[in-house]
C-alpha cells in the first residue's frame, strides 16, 4: 500500500552529500578578484569579459561564484553583472547579491543561479576611517548548493579588503578585521562550511592578522586554512612567484589575494576542495596537478615584471593582455579554486499526490511516482506534475431511521487516485451560526495508508457498527452529520478550521461566502441540504446544488443519478431512502458502489425515458416501495402528482 500521509512523512527525505558506493561529484569554481575601482560605464568591460570567459588550450576562468573588491557603486555592480551574462561563452545565469554601500570601496558578490541558491547577505562589521577600525565593510554571503536542503550543503562566503600598508598601524587594523571574521565564523550554524575570498594586503604568513585567521586556538570552529599550504614571506620572494597576484601590469611580487577554506572543505569528505591540502603548491610550475587553485594569468615566468603575454603558457596572449588591461595600471590577478560538490541524487518526482523534489529515482518509483530527472525541482519539471482530478461527491447520507451509525459520504473518481490534501468540510447554514465550520474530515490517512479510491473508483467516509463498510471511519453515533441545513464541500489544501480565525466562511451572515480563496483552498465539489426550520433564512454556500426540505425536515441524503454524472445542477441528484433500503420510496443507499441504474424516472434502468417507464409510473402512483423509488423525482418520499409532472417533462423532452 502507498504511504504518503499528505506528502508529509515520506516526503521529508533528508538529502545527504553521499550515497551508497562512490558519490558522484560535480564542480563549483570559486574566484576572488580585486577589480581595481570598477565603476559604472567602466571602459574595461570587454577586457573583463575576455579574462573571464575566453579560452586558451581548453582552459578558461569561468567561475560559478565570484567575490569582488573595489566596486564603486551599485551601478558598477549592475554593469559587472551584465558583462558576466553577456560575455561570449557565458551560460547567462548570473545574479548579484544586493549592493551595500559602505565606507571606502565595496565588495560585491556574483553567483550562478543554476549552481547555488542565494540565502542572504550579512554585514559582519562596518568599516570606517578610524585608525582603530578596518577601512571597509566585512560582508558575508550565504549560499546553498542547488538540489540540497541540508546544513552540509551551505557555505558562508566572506568578502574582505583589508588595510594596505606595512606599518604597525596598518597591521593592527588588519588584525581587527581578522578577529571579526573568525569570531563570526565561530558562530555559524552547525554543519555550515565557510570561505574567505579577500585582498588581504598581507605580505607574510607570520603577520598577526594571518595567524589570527589560520592559527590554532582554543576554539577552532572558525579557523581558516590555506588550501595550497604555502606559508612564508611572500613579498618580493622568487620562491613564491607562481602564487603571486600583485601587480600584473608592472611587477608581480606579492600574494595579496587569497582564498581560504574551513576545515570541513579540506577533510576529503563530500563537499570538498579539489586538490591535496596537505601538499604545498609547486615552486617549479604553475600547472600543479595537486591543486585546482590558480593565480589566473601568472605562469611564473616573469617574476617582478609584468606577466608574460605572447609566451604565457597558462592563459595565452589574448587573456594575458586582457588581465593587464583590467588592472588599470595598479591592481590584481584573480585567484580561483574548485570545490567538488556531490551531484544531487534527488530530483522532481511526480507522485500520485503531486510533485516533490527530494526523492531519488528509486524512492520515487517505490512510491508509484514518475521521476523527472536528477536535480530537477518542482515547478520546472517537464511534463508538469498534476494532482488527481475529477473526484466528486457521489452519494451523501445525513439522516436515517434507527440507531445504526450509517451516515456517510461517498466520493467517486478514477480508480486508484489518492486523496492527499483533500478534506470534507461541513458548513452550518442556519440562524446566526450561518457560515461556521462545523466539521473537517481530512482524507489523508486511512489506518496508516493514504486514502485512495478503490479499484472501482469509490471511497466511503462514514460511521462504525452500521450497515456500511467505511474506508475511513469519521465518528460514531446517529448524528455524524447534523440533521439540518448545511453545505458539504470537498476541498484541497484548505486552511479552514473549527476554531477562529478561519472558522467562518460568512463573517457578516449575509448568506454569501466571503472567506479568502487562500484560506478556502481549491474547491473540488459542493452539495447542500436544507430543512424548513427557518424558511427564507437558511443558506447554502459556494453555489452548491441542494435538495430539501423533505416536508419540514432535512432529507435523508442524495445520490447522483445517473451515477457519477456532474453538471453542477440539482438535476444531478435524487433523494435517498431514509430507511436506507428504499421501502419509503427513496432510492436505496449504495455506499461504495454505483447508484442503481433505475433512478430519476428511469424505471427500467435502460437510460431512456419511454413508455416502459410511463407504465411503471402508472403502477407506482401513490406507492412507497424500493421498486418505485426509481420514479422519485421531487425530493419527497412516495410517488405523487409532483413526481408525475416532473416525469412527464422528461418523457416529452425539451
Short mmCIF file of N, CA and C in Angstrom, two decimals, residues 262-418:
data_model
loop_
_atom_site.label_atom_id
_atom_site.label_comp_id
_atom_site.label_asym_id
_atom_site.label_seq_id
_atom_site.Cartn_x
_atom_site.Cartn_y
_atom_site.Cartn_z
N UNK A 262 37.38 26.58 5.21
CA UNK A 262 37.14 25.94 6.51
C UNK A 262 37.70 24.53 6.52
N UNK A 263 37.89 23.98 7.70
CA UNK A 263 38.40 22.61 7.83
C UNK A 263 37.49 21.61 7.13
N UNK A 264 36.19 21.89 7.14
CA UNK A 264 35.23 20.96 6.53
C UNK A 264 35.37 20.86 5.03
N UNK A 265 36.05 21.83 4.41
CA UNK A 265 36.24 21.80 2.96
C UNK A 265 37.59 21.24 2.54
N UNK A 266 38.36 20.77 3.52
CA UNK A 266 39.66 20.14 3.19
C UNK A 266 39.81 18.80 3.92
N UNK A 267 38.67 18.21 4.31
CA UNK A 267 38.76 16.96 5.07
C UNK A 267 38.63 15.72 4.21
N UNK A 268 38.54 15.90 2.88
CA UNK A 268 38.49 14.76 1.98
C UNK A 268 37.15 14.07 1.92
N UNK A 269 36.08 14.70 2.47
CA UNK A 269 34.78 14.05 2.50
C UNK A 269 33.72 14.94 1.85
N UNK A 270 32.91 14.36 0.98
CA UNK A 270 31.76 15.05 0.41
C UNK A 270 32.13 16.34 -0.28
N UNK A 271 31.50 17.42 0.14
CA UNK A 271 31.74 18.76 -0.38
C UNK A 271 33.16 19.16 0.03
N UNK A 272 34.08 19.33 -0.93
CA UNK A 272 35.48 19.43 -0.55
C UNK A 272 36.33 20.10 -1.63
N UNK A 273 37.50 20.58 -1.22
CA UNK A 273 38.47 21.18 -2.14
C UNK A 273 38.97 20.13 -3.13
N UNK A 274 39.04 20.54 -4.39
CA UNK A 274 39.58 19.66 -5.43
C UNK A 274 41.10 19.83 -5.47
N UNK A 275 41.75 19.09 -4.64
CA UNK A 275 43.20 19.19 -4.52
C UNK A 275 43.65 18.55 -3.23
N UNK A 276 44.95 18.57 -3.01
CA UNK A 276 45.52 17.96 -1.80
C UNK A 276 46.00 19.07 -0.87
N UNK A 277 45.24 19.39 0.17
CA UNK A 277 45.60 20.49 1.06
C UNK A 277 46.81 20.18 1.93
N UNK A 278 47.30 18.96 1.88
CA UNK A 278 48.47 18.58 2.67
C UNK A 278 49.78 18.74 1.90
N UNK A 279 49.67 19.16 0.66
CA UNK A 279 50.86 19.33 -0.20
C UNK A 279 50.98 20.80 -0.57
N UNK A 280 52.17 21.36 -0.39
CA UNK A 280 52.40 22.76 -0.74
C UNK A 280 52.37 22.94 -2.25
N UNK A 281 51.99 24.17 -2.67
CA UNK A 281 51.94 24.46 -4.10
C UNK A 281 53.34 24.37 -4.70
N UNK A 282 53.41 23.92 -5.92
CA UNK A 282 54.68 23.73 -6.61
C UNK A 282 55.49 25.04 -6.64
N UNK A 283 56.80 24.90 -6.55
CA UNK A 283 57.70 26.05 -6.72
C UNK A 283 58.41 25.99 -8.07
N UNK A 284 57.95 25.07 -8.92
CA UNK A 284 58.62 24.93 -10.23
C UNK A 284 57.66 25.03 -11.41
N UNK A 285 56.35 24.98 -11.18
CA UNK A 285 55.39 25.07 -12.27
C UNK A 285 54.07 25.65 -11.78
N UNK A 286 53.40 26.38 -12.66
CA UNK A 286 52.06 26.86 -12.32
C UNK A 286 51.02 25.76 -12.42
N UNK A 287 51.32 24.73 -13.23
CA UNK A 287 50.36 23.67 -13.55
C UNK A 287 50.49 22.53 -12.56
N UNK A 288 50.25 22.83 -11.28
CA UNK A 288 50.44 21.87 -10.21
C UNK A 288 49.29 20.86 -10.21
N UNK A 289 49.57 19.58 -10.46
CA UNK A 289 48.49 18.58 -10.52
C UNK A 289 47.85 18.31 -9.16
N UNK A 290 48.48 18.78 -8.09
CA UNK A 290 47.93 18.55 -6.75
C UNK A 290 46.88 19.58 -6.36
N UNK A 291 46.69 20.59 -7.21
CA UNK A 291 45.81 21.68 -6.82
C UNK A 291 44.98 22.20 -7.99
N UNK A 292 43.75 22.59 -7.68
CA UNK A 292 42.92 23.32 -8.64
C UNK A 292 43.07 24.82 -8.45
N UNK A 293 43.71 25.22 -7.38
CA UNK A 293 43.93 26.63 -7.06
C UNK A 293 44.85 27.24 -8.11
N UNK A 294 44.48 28.43 -8.62
CA UNK A 294 45.32 29.11 -9.60
C UNK A 294 45.30 30.62 -9.36
N UNK A 295 46.45 31.24 -9.61
CA UNK A 295 46.54 32.68 -9.77
C UNK A 295 46.44 32.91 -11.27
N UNK A 296 45.20 33.25 -11.72
CA UNK A 296 44.86 33.21 -13.14
C UNK A 296 45.68 34.23 -13.95
N UNK A 297 46.50 33.69 -14.85
CA UNK A 297 47.33 34.53 -15.71
C UNK A 297 48.79 34.54 -15.34
N UNK A 298 49.11 34.07 -14.14
CA UNK A 298 50.50 34.08 -13.69
C UNK A 298 51.14 32.72 -13.97
N UNK A 299 51.96 32.67 -15.03
CA UNK A 299 52.64 31.40 -15.33
C UNK A 299 54.02 31.32 -14.68
N UNK A 300 54.37 32.33 -13.85
CA UNK A 300 55.60 32.28 -13.07
C UNK A 300 56.88 32.59 -13.81
N UNK A 301 56.76 33.02 -15.07
CA UNK A 301 57.99 33.21 -15.87
C UNK A 301 58.49 34.65 -15.84
N UNK A 302 57.72 35.54 -15.22
CA UNK A 302 58.11 36.96 -15.27
C UNK A 302 58.07 37.56 -13.88
N UNK A 303 58.77 36.95 -12.95
CA UNK A 303 58.81 37.45 -11.57
C UNK A 303 59.30 38.90 -11.54
N UNK A 304 58.61 39.71 -10.75
CA UNK A 304 58.94 41.12 -10.55
C UNK A 304 58.91 41.91 -11.85
N UNK A 305 58.09 41.44 -12.79
CA UNK A 305 57.88 42.11 -14.07
C UNK A 305 56.41 41.93 -14.43
N UNK A 306 55.95 42.61 -15.47
CA UNK A 306 54.58 42.34 -15.95
C UNK A 306 54.45 40.88 -16.35
N UNK A 307 53.23 40.35 -16.22
CA UNK A 307 53.05 38.95 -16.62
C UNK A 307 53.32 38.81 -18.12
N UNK A 308 53.79 37.62 -18.49
CA UNK A 308 54.08 37.34 -19.90
C UNK A 308 52.79 37.40 -20.70
N UNK A 309 52.88 37.82 -21.93
CA UNK A 309 51.72 37.85 -22.83
C UNK A 309 51.89 36.82 -23.94
N UNK A 310 52.72 37.13 -24.95
CA UNK A 310 52.84 36.23 -26.10
C UNK A 310 53.33 34.84 -25.71
N UNK A 311 54.10 34.75 -24.64
CA UNK A 311 54.65 33.44 -24.24
C UNK A 311 53.92 32.84 -23.04
N UNK A 312 52.81 33.40 -22.64
CA UNK A 312 52.14 32.96 -21.41
C UNK A 312 51.56 31.56 -21.61
N UNK A 313 52.12 30.59 -20.91
CA UNK A 313 51.73 29.19 -21.11
C UNK A 313 50.46 28.82 -20.37
N UNK A 314 50.02 29.68 -19.47
CA UNK A 314 48.77 29.38 -18.75
C UNK A 314 47.55 29.88 -19.51
N UNK A 315 47.56 31.16 -19.92
CA UNK A 315 46.36 31.76 -20.48
C UNK A 315 46.53 32.24 -21.92
N UNK A 316 47.74 32.23 -22.44
CA UNK A 316 47.95 32.70 -23.80
C UNK A 316 47.93 34.22 -23.89
N UNK A 317 48.24 34.77 -25.06
CA UNK A 317 48.43 36.22 -25.19
C UNK A 317 47.16 37.05 -25.03
N UNK A 318 46.04 36.58 -25.54
CA UNK A 318 44.82 37.40 -25.52
C UNK A 318 44.31 37.60 -24.10
N UNK A 319 44.19 36.52 -23.35
CA UNK A 319 43.72 36.62 -21.97
C UNK A 319 44.74 37.38 -21.13
N UNK A 320 46.03 37.11 -21.33
CA UNK A 320 47.06 37.79 -20.55
C UNK A 320 46.98 39.30 -20.74
N UNK A 321 46.83 39.74 -21.99
CA UNK A 321 46.74 41.17 -22.24
C UNK A 321 45.48 41.76 -21.63
N UNK A 322 44.37 41.02 -21.69
CA UNK A 322 43.13 41.50 -21.06
C UNK A 322 43.30 41.64 -19.55
N UNK A 323 44.03 40.73 -18.93
CA UNK A 323 44.29 40.82 -17.49
C UNK A 323 45.12 42.05 -17.17
N UNK A 324 46.14 42.32 -17.98
CA UNK A 324 46.96 43.52 -17.78
C UNK A 324 46.09 44.77 -17.92
N UNK A 325 45.24 44.79 -18.95
CA UNK A 325 44.37 45.95 -19.14
C UNK A 325 43.39 46.13 -17.99
N UNK A 326 42.94 45.01 -17.43
CA UNK A 326 41.89 45.08 -16.41
C UNK A 326 42.37 45.71 -15.11
N UNK A 327 43.66 45.70 -14.84
CA UNK A 327 44.14 46.18 -13.54
C UNK A 327 44.30 47.69 -13.50
N UNK A 328 44.18 48.33 -14.67
CA UNK A 328 44.20 49.79 -14.68
C UNK A 328 45.49 50.35 -14.10
N UNK A 329 46.62 49.68 -14.45
CA UNK A 329 47.97 50.10 -14.06
C UNK A 329 48.31 49.91 -12.59
N UNK A 330 47.40 49.34 -11.82
CA UNK A 330 47.72 49.13 -10.41
C UNK A 330 46.68 48.20 -9.82
N UNK A 331 46.89 46.90 -9.94
CA UNK A 331 45.83 46.01 -9.49
C UNK A 331 46.28 44.59 -9.25
N UNK A 332 45.34 43.67 -9.48
CA UNK A 332 45.49 42.31 -9.00
C UNK A 332 45.01 41.30 -10.05
N UNK A 333 45.59 40.11 -9.97
CA UNK A 333 45.07 38.98 -10.72
C UNK A 333 43.98 38.30 -9.90
N UNK A 334 43.02 37.69 -10.56
CA UNK A 334 42.06 36.87 -9.83
C UNK A 334 42.69 35.55 -9.40
N UNK A 335 42.18 35.01 -8.31
CA UNK A 335 42.55 33.66 -7.90
C UNK A 335 41.28 32.83 -7.87
N UNK A 336 41.41 31.54 -8.15
CA UNK A 336 40.24 30.67 -8.05
C UNK A 336 40.65 29.28 -7.63
N UNK A 337 39.67 28.54 -7.17
CA UNK A 337 39.85 27.13 -6.85
C UNK A 337 38.55 26.41 -7.14
N UNK A 338 38.63 25.10 -7.24
CA UNK A 338 37.45 24.27 -7.50
C UNK A 338 37.08 23.48 -6.26
N UNK A 339 35.81 23.41 -6.02
CA UNK A 339 35.27 22.56 -4.96
C UNK A 339 34.51 21.41 -5.61
N UNK A 340 34.71 20.22 -5.08
CA UNK A 340 33.95 19.07 -5.54
C UNK A 340 32.62 19.07 -4.80
N UNK A 341 31.54 19.07 -5.55
CA UNK A 341 30.21 19.10 -4.95
C UNK A 341 29.44 17.88 -5.42
N UNK A 342 29.01 17.02 -4.51
CA UNK A 342 28.23 15.86 -4.94
C UNK A 342 27.01 16.29 -5.72
N UNK A 343 26.80 15.67 -6.87
CA UNK A 343 25.58 15.94 -7.62
C UNK A 343 24.37 15.58 -6.77
N UNK A 344 23.35 16.39 -6.78
CA UNK A 344 22.14 15.99 -6.06
C UNK A 344 21.59 14.71 -6.67
N UNK A 345 21.41 13.73 -5.83
CA UNK A 345 20.91 12.45 -6.33
C UNK A 345 19.39 12.45 -6.39
N UNK A 346 18.79 13.53 -5.91
CA UNK A 346 17.34 13.63 -5.92
C UNK A 346 16.88 14.52 -7.06
N UNK A 347 15.61 14.46 -7.33
CA UNK A 347 15.01 15.30 -8.36
C UNK A 347 13.51 15.33 -8.20
N UNK A 348 12.85 15.93 -9.16
CA UNK A 348 11.40 16.05 -9.09
C UNK A 348 10.75 14.68 -9.32
N UNK A 349 9.87 14.34 -8.42
CA UNK A 349 9.12 13.09 -8.52
C UNK A 349 7.64 13.43 -8.58
N UNK A 350 6.99 12.99 -9.61
CA UNK A 350 5.55 13.21 -9.75
C UNK A 350 4.82 12.05 -9.09
N UNK A 351 4.51 12.23 -7.82
CA UNK A 351 3.82 11.20 -7.06
C UNK A 351 2.32 11.30 -7.31
N UNK A 352 1.58 10.30 -6.90
CA UNK A 352 0.12 10.41 -7.02
C UNK A 352 -0.46 11.58 -6.24
N UNK A 353 0.33 12.15 -5.31
CA UNK A 353 -0.14 13.29 -4.53
C UNK A 353 0.32 14.62 -5.10
N UNK A 354 1.08 14.61 -6.17
CA UNK A 354 1.62 15.84 -6.71
C UNK A 354 3.13 15.74 -6.86
N UNK A 355 3.82 16.89 -6.81
CA UNK A 355 5.26 16.93 -7.07
C UNK A 355 6.05 17.11 -5.79
N UNK A 356 7.18 16.40 -5.68
CA UNK A 356 8.14 16.61 -4.61
C UNK A 356 9.52 16.44 -5.22
N UNK A 357 10.48 17.31 -4.83
CA UNK A 357 11.79 17.24 -5.48
C UNK A 357 12.89 16.75 -4.55
N UNK A 358 12.55 15.97 -3.54
CA UNK A 358 13.56 15.45 -2.63
C UNK A 358 13.61 13.93 -2.61
N UNK A 359 13.20 13.29 -3.70
CA UNK A 359 13.25 11.83 -3.77
C UNK A 359 14.25 11.40 -4.84
N UNK A 360 14.99 10.35 -4.54
CA UNK A 360 15.82 9.75 -5.57
C UNK A 360 14.93 9.00 -6.55
N UNK A 361 15.52 8.58 -7.66
CA UNK A 361 14.72 7.87 -8.64
C UNK A 361 14.15 6.59 -8.05
N UNK A 362 14.97 5.87 -7.29
CA UNK A 362 14.50 4.62 -6.70
C UNK A 362 13.37 4.88 -5.71
N UNK A 363 13.54 5.92 -4.88
CA UNK A 363 12.50 6.25 -3.91
C UNK A 363 11.22 6.69 -4.61
N UNK A 364 11.39 7.42 -5.70
CA UNK A 364 10.23 7.88 -6.47
C UNK A 364 9.45 6.70 -7.03
N UNK A 365 10.14 5.78 -7.65
CA UNK A 365 9.47 4.62 -8.24
C UNK A 365 8.82 3.76 -7.16
N UNK A 366 9.46 3.69 -5.99
CA UNK A 366 8.89 2.91 -4.89
C UNK A 366 7.58 3.51 -4.40
N UNK A 367 7.40 4.80 -4.60
CA UNK A 367 6.17 5.47 -4.20
C UNK A 367 5.19 5.60 -5.35
N UNK A 368 5.38 4.76 -6.38
CA UNK A 368 4.49 4.78 -7.55
C UNK A 368 4.51 6.13 -8.26
N UNK A 369 5.67 6.80 -8.21
CA UNK A 369 5.80 8.09 -8.87
C UNK A 369 6.52 7.98 -10.20
N UNK A 370 6.58 9.11 -10.90
CA UNK A 370 7.31 9.22 -12.17
C UNK A 370 8.44 10.21 -11.97
N UNK A 371 9.68 9.76 -12.18
CA UNK A 371 10.86 10.58 -11.92
C UNK A 371 11.12 11.52 -13.09
N UNK A 372 11.44 12.80 -12.79
CA UNK A 372 11.65 13.79 -13.84
C UNK A 372 13.11 14.18 -14.01
N UNK A 373 14.03 13.53 -13.29
CA UNK A 373 15.45 13.78 -13.52
C UNK A 373 16.19 14.31 -12.31
N UNK A 374 17.47 13.97 -12.20
CA UNK A 374 18.32 14.41 -11.09
C UNK A 374 18.45 15.93 -11.12
N UNK A 375 18.28 16.54 -9.95
CA UNK A 375 18.45 17.97 -9.82
C UNK A 375 17.29 18.81 -10.30
N UNK A 376 16.28 18.20 -10.90
CA UNK A 376 15.11 18.95 -11.37
C UNK A 376 14.24 19.31 -10.17
N UNK A 377 13.77 20.55 -10.12
CA UNK A 377 12.95 20.98 -9.00
C UNK A 377 11.50 21.12 -9.43
N UNK A 378 10.60 20.97 -8.47
CA UNK A 378 9.18 21.11 -8.76
C UNK A 378 8.89 22.52 -9.27
N UNK A 379 8.07 22.59 -10.27
CA UNK A 379 7.79 23.85 -10.92
C UNK A 379 8.55 23.98 -12.22
N UNK A 380 9.61 23.17 -12.37
CA UNK A 380 10.39 23.17 -13.60
C UNK A 380 10.42 21.80 -14.26
N UNK A 381 9.66 20.87 -13.70
CA UNK A 381 9.64 19.52 -14.24
C UNK A 381 8.85 19.49 -15.55
N UNK A 382 9.31 18.65 -16.46
CA UNK A 382 8.65 18.52 -17.76
C UNK A 382 8.42 17.04 -18.04
N UNK A 383 7.19 16.63 -18.34
CA UNK A 383 5.97 17.45 -18.27
C UNK A 383 5.60 17.75 -16.82
N UNK A 384 4.78 18.75 -16.62
CA UNK A 384 4.43 19.20 -15.28
C UNK A 384 3.65 18.13 -14.53
N UNK A 385 3.91 18.05 -13.24
CA UNK A 385 3.15 17.14 -12.39
C UNK A 385 1.75 17.71 -12.15
N UNK A 386 0.78 16.85 -12.06
CA UNK A 386 -0.59 17.29 -11.80
C UNK A 386 -1.19 16.47 -10.66
N UNK A 387 -2.13 17.09 -9.95
CA UNK A 387 -2.87 16.38 -8.93
C UNK A 387 -3.93 15.51 -9.59
N UNK A 388 -4.36 14.47 -8.89
CA UNK A 388 -5.52 13.73 -9.40
C UNK A 388 -6.71 14.67 -9.54
N UNK A 389 -7.50 14.49 -10.56
CA UNK A 389 -8.65 15.37 -10.78
C UNK A 389 -9.88 14.53 -11.08
N UNK A 390 -11.04 15.19 -11.10
CA UNK A 390 -12.28 14.50 -11.46
C UNK A 390 -13.00 13.86 -10.31
N UNK A 391 -12.48 14.01 -9.06
CA UNK A 391 -13.20 13.45 -7.92
C UNK A 391 -14.41 14.31 -7.60
N UNK A 392 -15.51 13.69 -7.24
CA UNK A 392 -16.73 14.42 -6.86
C UNK A 392 -17.46 13.64 -5.78
N UNK A 393 -18.32 14.36 -5.04
CA UNK A 393 -19.28 13.67 -4.19
C UNK A 393 -20.21 12.87 -5.08
N UNK A 394 -20.55 11.66 -4.65
CA UNK A 394 -21.45 10.83 -5.45
C UNK A 394 -22.69 10.41 -4.68
N UNK A 395 -22.55 10.28 -3.36
CA UNK A 395 -23.69 9.88 -2.55
C UNK A 395 -23.43 10.35 -1.12
N UNK A 396 -24.46 10.97 -0.51
CA UNK A 396 -24.30 11.51 0.84
C UNK A 396 -25.55 11.16 1.64
N UNK A 397 -25.38 10.50 2.77
CA UNK A 397 -26.48 10.18 3.68
C UNK A 397 -26.26 10.94 4.98
N UNK A 398 -27.19 11.84 5.35
CA UNK A 398 -27.00 12.63 6.56
C UNK A 398 -28.09 12.40 7.60
N UNK A 399 -29.15 11.64 7.26
CA UNK A 399 -30.22 11.38 8.21
C UNK A 399 -30.90 10.07 7.86
N UNK A 400 -31.22 9.27 8.86
CA UNK A 400 -31.83 7.96 8.57
C UNK A 400 -32.60 7.48 9.79
N UNK A 401 -33.38 6.45 9.58
CA UNK A 401 -34.14 5.85 10.67
C UNK A 401 -33.25 4.89 11.45
N UNK A 402 -33.62 4.66 12.71
CA UNK A 402 -32.90 3.69 13.50
C UNK A 402 -31.69 4.31 14.19
N UNK A 403 -30.87 3.46 14.77
CA UNK A 403 -29.73 3.93 15.57
C UNK A 403 -28.39 3.49 14.99
N UNK A 404 -28.43 2.94 13.82
CA UNK A 404 -27.17 2.49 13.22
C UNK A 404 -26.29 3.68 12.85
N UNK A 405 -24.98 3.51 12.99
CA UNK A 405 -24.02 4.56 12.65
C UNK A 405 -23.72 4.46 11.16
N UNK A 406 -24.68 4.88 10.36
CA UNK A 406 -24.58 4.58 8.94
C UNK A 406 -24.47 5.80 8.05
N UNK A 407 -24.37 6.98 8.61
CA UNK A 407 -24.23 8.16 7.76
C UNK A 407 -22.86 8.15 7.09
N UNK A 408 -22.83 8.65 5.87
CA UNK A 408 -21.57 8.54 5.11
C UNK A 408 -21.52 9.55 3.98
N UNK A 409 -20.32 9.71 3.46
CA UNK A 409 -20.08 10.46 2.23
C UNK A 409 -19.32 9.54 1.29
N UNK A 410 -19.81 9.43 0.07
CA UNK A 410 -19.13 8.63 -0.94
C UNK A 410 -18.54 9.56 -2.00
N UNK A 411 -17.26 9.31 -2.34
CA UNK A 411 -16.56 10.07 -3.38
C UNK A 411 -16.27 9.12 -4.53
N UNK A 412 -16.39 9.63 -5.75
CA UNK A 412 -16.12 8.80 -6.92
C UNK A 412 -15.11 9.52 -7.81
N UNK A 413 -14.31 8.75 -8.51
CA UNK A 413 -13.31 9.30 -9.43
C UNK A 413 -12.58 8.18 -10.14
N UNK A 414 -11.33 8.45 -10.53
CA UNK A 414 -10.55 7.44 -11.23
C UNK A 414 -10.03 6.39 -10.25
N UNK A 415 -10.18 5.11 -10.56
CA UNK A 415 -9.70 4.06 -9.66
C UNK A 415 -8.23 4.27 -9.29
N UNK A 416 -7.92 4.13 -8.01
CA UNK A 416 -6.55 4.22 -7.54
C UNK A 416 -6.07 5.62 -7.24
N UNK A 417 -6.81 6.66 -7.60
CA UNK A 417 -6.39 8.03 -7.27
C UNK A 417 -6.36 8.20 -5.75
N UNK A 418 -5.35 8.94 -5.29
CA UNK A 418 -5.21 9.17 -3.85
C UNK A 418 -5.84 10.51 -3.48
#
